[in-house]
Each structure stands twice: as C-alpha cells, then as structure tokens.
Short mmCIF file of C-alpha atoms in Angstrom, two decimals:
data_model
loop_
_atom_site.label_atom_id
_atom_site.label_comp_id
_atom_site.label_asym_id
_atom_site.label_seq_id
_atom_site.Cartn_x
_atom_site.Cartn_y
_atom_site.Cartn_z
CA MET O 258 -90.58 11.10 -77.11
CA HIS O 259 -89.44 14.48 -75.75
CA THR O 260 -92.16 17.02 -74.97
CA ALA O 261 -91.91 20.79 -75.50
CA ASP O 262 -90.59 21.30 -71.97
CA GLY O 263 -87.80 18.75 -72.54
CA THR O 264 -89.28 15.95 -70.46
CA VAL O 265 -89.55 12.45 -71.83
CA ARG O 266 -92.87 10.72 -72.28
CA ALA O 267 -93.35 7.13 -73.38
CA VAL O 268 -94.92 6.81 -76.78
CA PRO O 269 -97.99 4.60 -76.33
CA VAL O 270 -98.20 1.81 -78.85
CA VAL O 271 -101.63 0.65 -79.90
CA GLY O 272 -102.23 -2.59 -78.09
CA SER O 273 -99.18 -2.14 -75.89
CA SER O 274 -99.12 -3.82 -72.52
CA ALA O 275 -97.61 -3.07 -69.15
CA ALA O 276 -94.79 -5.42 -70.13
CA ASP O 277 -94.05 -3.24 -73.18
CA GLU O 278 -93.95 -0.12 -71.01
CA HIS O 279 -91.69 -1.83 -68.47
CA ALA O 280 -89.32 -2.90 -71.26
CA TYR O 281 -89.32 0.63 -72.72
CA TRP O 282 -88.25 2.27 -69.45
CA MET O 283 -85.84 -0.53 -68.54
CA ARG O 284 -84.04 0.00 -71.85
CA ARG O 285 -83.58 3.63 -70.84
CA ALA O 286 -82.18 2.51 -67.48
CA LEU O 287 -79.84 0.07 -69.28
CA ALA O 288 -78.52 2.95 -71.41
CA LEU O 289 -77.75 4.79 -68.16
CA ALA O 290 -75.98 1.66 -66.88
CA ASP O 291 -73.81 1.84 -70.00
CA ARG O 292 -72.98 5.44 -69.11
CA ALA O 293 -71.93 4.33 -65.63
CA ALA O 294 -69.64 1.67 -67.11
CA ASP O 295 -68.13 4.24 -69.49
CA GLU O 296 -67.28 6.32 -66.41
CA GLY O 297 -65.68 3.32 -64.65
CA GLU O 298 -68.62 2.81 -62.31
CA VAL O 299 -70.52 -0.43 -61.72
CA PRO O 300 -73.08 -0.46 -64.57
CA VAL O 301 -76.36 0.27 -62.82
CA GLY O 302 -78.95 2.73 -64.09
CA ALA O 303 -82.33 3.87 -62.82
CA VAL O 304 -85.26 6.01 -63.94
CA VAL O 305 -88.30 7.34 -62.08
CA VAL O 306 -91.51 7.56 -64.10
CA ARG O 307 -94.98 8.82 -63.20
CA ASP O 308 -97.98 8.81 -65.54
CA GLY O 309 -95.74 7.85 -68.46
CA GLN O 310 -93.41 10.82 -67.90
CA LEU O 311 -89.77 10.62 -66.90
CA LEU O 312 -89.22 12.51 -63.64
CA GLY O 313 -85.61 11.61 -62.93
CA GLU O 314 -82.77 9.39 -63.98
CA GLY O 315 -79.45 8.32 -62.55
CA TRP O 316 -76.52 5.99 -62.89
CA ASN O 317 -73.98 4.82 -60.37
CA GLN O 318 -71.65 7.70 -59.51
CA VAL O 319 -70.11 6.66 -56.19
CA ILE O 320 -66.51 6.81 -57.44
CA GLY O 321 -66.80 10.00 -59.49
CA ALA O 322 -68.85 11.84 -56.88
CA ARG O 323 -66.84 10.37 -53.99
CA ASP O 324 -70.20 9.69 -52.37
CA ALA O 325 -71.18 6.28 -51.02
CA SER O 326 -74.85 7.20 -51.39
CA ALA O 327 -74.63 8.04 -55.11
CA HIS O 328 -76.21 4.77 -56.22
CA ALA O 329 -78.25 4.97 -59.42
CA GLU O 330 -81.56 4.73 -57.55
CA VAL O 331 -80.70 7.54 -55.11
CA VAL O 332 -79.42 9.79 -57.89
CA ALA O 333 -82.67 9.16 -59.84
CA LEU O 334 -84.82 9.83 -56.75
CA ARG O 335 -83.00 13.10 -56.09
CA ALA O 336 -83.56 14.25 -59.68
CA ALA O 337 -87.22 13.18 -59.57
CA GLY O 338 -87.77 15.04 -56.28
CA ARG O 339 -86.36 18.22 -57.80
CA ALA O 340 -88.52 17.81 -60.92
CA ALA O 341 -91.67 17.11 -58.88
CA GLY O 342 -90.94 19.77 -56.28
CA ASN O 343 -91.40 17.18 -53.53
CA TYR O 344 -89.39 14.27 -52.14
CA ARG O 345 -92.59 12.24 -51.97
CA LEU O 346 -93.14 10.67 -55.34
CA SER O 347 -96.52 9.00 -54.82
CA GLY O 348 -97.70 7.05 -57.84
CA ALA O 349 -94.21 6.84 -59.38
CA VAL O 350 -92.42 3.75 -60.63
CA LEU O 351 -88.67 3.33 -60.25
CA TYR O 352 -86.92 1.16 -62.84
CA ALA O 353 -83.49 -0.14 -61.82
CA THR O 354 -81.17 -2.45 -63.69
CA LEU O 355 -80.19 -4.26 -60.48
CA GLU O 356 -82.07 -5.35 -57.36
CA PRO O 357 -81.66 -2.56 -54.77
CA CYS O 358 -79.49 -2.68 -51.66
CA THR O 359 -80.67 -1.81 -48.14
CA MET O 360 -79.99 1.92 -48.54
CA CYS O 361 -81.85 2.17 -51.84
CA ALA O 362 -84.79 0.07 -50.64
CA GLY O 363 -85.18 2.43 -47.68
CA ALA O 364 -85.04 5.45 -49.97
CA LEU O 365 -87.83 3.96 -52.11
CA VAL O 366 -90.04 3.65 -49.03
CA HIS O 367 -89.30 7.19 -47.82
CA ALA O 368 -89.95 8.59 -51.32
CA ARG O 369 -93.32 6.78 -51.38
CA ILE O 370 -92.52 5.05 -54.67
CA ALA O 371 -95.55 3.02 -55.75
CA GLU O 372 -93.67 0.30 -57.63
CA LEU O 373 -90.13 -0.91 -58.16
CA VAL O 374 -89.30 -2.75 -61.39
CA PHE O 375 -85.81 -4.20 -61.54
CA ALA O 376 -83.87 -6.29 -64.03
CA ALA O 377 -81.25 -8.56 -62.47
CA SER O 378 -81.23 -10.01 -58.99
CA GLU O 379 -78.28 -9.10 -56.77
CA PRO O 380 -77.12 -12.21 -54.89
CA ARG O 381 -74.67 -10.34 -52.64
CA ALA O 382 -76.48 -7.19 -51.53
CA GLY O 383 -80.01 -7.33 -52.93
CA VAL O 384 -82.66 -7.02 -50.24
CA VAL O 385 -85.89 -7.16 -52.23
CA CYS O 386 -85.83 -10.92 -52.79
CA SER O 387 -82.26 -12.25 -52.88
CA ASN O 388 -81.13 -11.77 -49.26
CA GLY O 389 -84.34 -10.70 -47.65
CA SER O 390 -87.70 -9.17 -48.35
CA LEU O 391 -87.23 -5.66 -47.07
CA LEU O 392 -89.96 -4.10 -49.21
CA ASP O 393 -92.43 -6.67 -47.90
CA ALA O 394 -91.70 -5.86 -44.23
CA ALA O 395 -94.88 -5.13 -42.28
CA TRP O 396 -93.32 -2.42 -40.08
CA TYR O 397 -92.96 0.14 -42.88
CA ASN O 398 -95.56 2.91 -43.12
CA HIS O 399 -95.56 2.61 -46.92
CA ARG O 400 -95.68 -0.43 -49.18
CA VAL O 401 -93.65 -0.53 -52.41
CA ASN O 402 -94.93 -3.11 -54.86
CA TRP O 403 -92.18 -4.77 -56.87
CA ARG O 404 -91.39 -7.05 -59.76
CA GLY O 405 -88.03 -8.37 -60.89
CA GLY O 406 -86.61 -9.96 -64.00
CA VAL O 407 -87.50 -7.31 -66.62
CA LEU O 408 -84.68 -7.54 -69.20
CA ALA O 409 -82.61 -9.37 -66.58
CA ALA O 410 -80.32 -11.05 -69.12
CA ASP O 411 -79.39 -7.67 -70.63
CA SER O 412 -78.46 -6.28 -67.23
CA SER O 413 -76.63 -9.41 -66.11
CA GLN O 414 -74.55 -9.41 -69.30
CA ARG O 415 -73.42 -5.84 -68.67
CA LEU O 416 -72.49 -6.57 -65.07
CA GLN O 417 -70.62 -9.78 -65.96
CA ALA O 418 -68.68 -8.06 -68.74
CA PHE O 419 -67.79 -5.15 -66.44
CA PHE O 420 -66.44 -7.37 -63.67
CA GLN O 421 -64.66 -9.74 -66.08
CA ALA O 422 -62.85 -6.76 -67.59
CA ARG O 423 -61.83 -5.58 -64.10
CA ARG O 424 -60.48 -9.02 -63.19
CA ALA O 425 -58.57 -9.48 -66.44
CA PRO O 426 -54.79 -9.17 -66.11
CA ARG O 427 -53.50 -5.86 -67.42
CA GLN O 428 -51.05 -6.04 -70.29
#
C-alpha cells in the first residue's frame, strides 16, 4: 500500500505472521531482480524496511552504472539512508534475493541493519553462510541477525534462467 507521501507500507493481514511479512517484502525484492534482468544485470534485488515502511530499494546496476559497488544491497542502503536522513538504519531489515558478498555484508554492518533476510544461498561469493559466517564474526561492533531461504526457489529460478540464457549459443 502506498501512503500519501508516496512511501510503501505493508498491509497487515489479520493473523499474519513474520513469515507472511518476509514473503511480502521478498516478493518486492524479486520484482526488482526482474528489473535487473531486464536491464541485462544479474537478477538480484533488495529492499530496506523499517517498522513496516519501505525506506529504500535497489537492483543490481554494476554494468549500467559502471560501478563495481552498485550491488542491489548497496543501492538499497544508499536510497534508505537518503530517505532516513542518516546512513545508520538501526531497526531496519534488508531483504535481498541472494546471499550477500563480502562488500555487501560489510555495508550491512556499517549501516547498523538489524536483520538480513535473503532468498537463495550464493555458493561462490556468499559470506553469510555459504563460504563463511561474516555476519557472525565477534570482532564487529554491530551484530546483524540473519535468516536465509525465504522464497529461495523463486530467486534460484531467476538466476538459473538468466545464466542459462547467457550461456546459450547465439543464433
């Protein structure tokens, strides 16, 4: 639901659970992943939400922006920081369609994100649980709680289709 100021707020459903809310926001992130794919980018999307309100969203834009740091999570964090008027986003949840890389995991810590919810694991570069446990490292001054697997099949299907299409011989 859009509010009068143009922001997006989740519509609470009577009897809804945290799982319903996670699925709601992950579907929005998946739509952003579709936008990335339409632009020829790896289909990853992300949204930042606090108190049921969308603060920022992003999709992979590294090719179009010619910016190695323009991962969906970073783009969403930048937008959320502008909306909140502060780079620290205490109490916010970041939804990403793919397990974050090292750069994005570090950005989550610096932004003081309360929780990361991601869809698919990333066996090559994921550092939340696939190739390490960066967010669980004791040396950080902030702890980001996390959960993976929310709508993982939907995200994995998009990624597989994207890379299969790229590998297909051109006619």
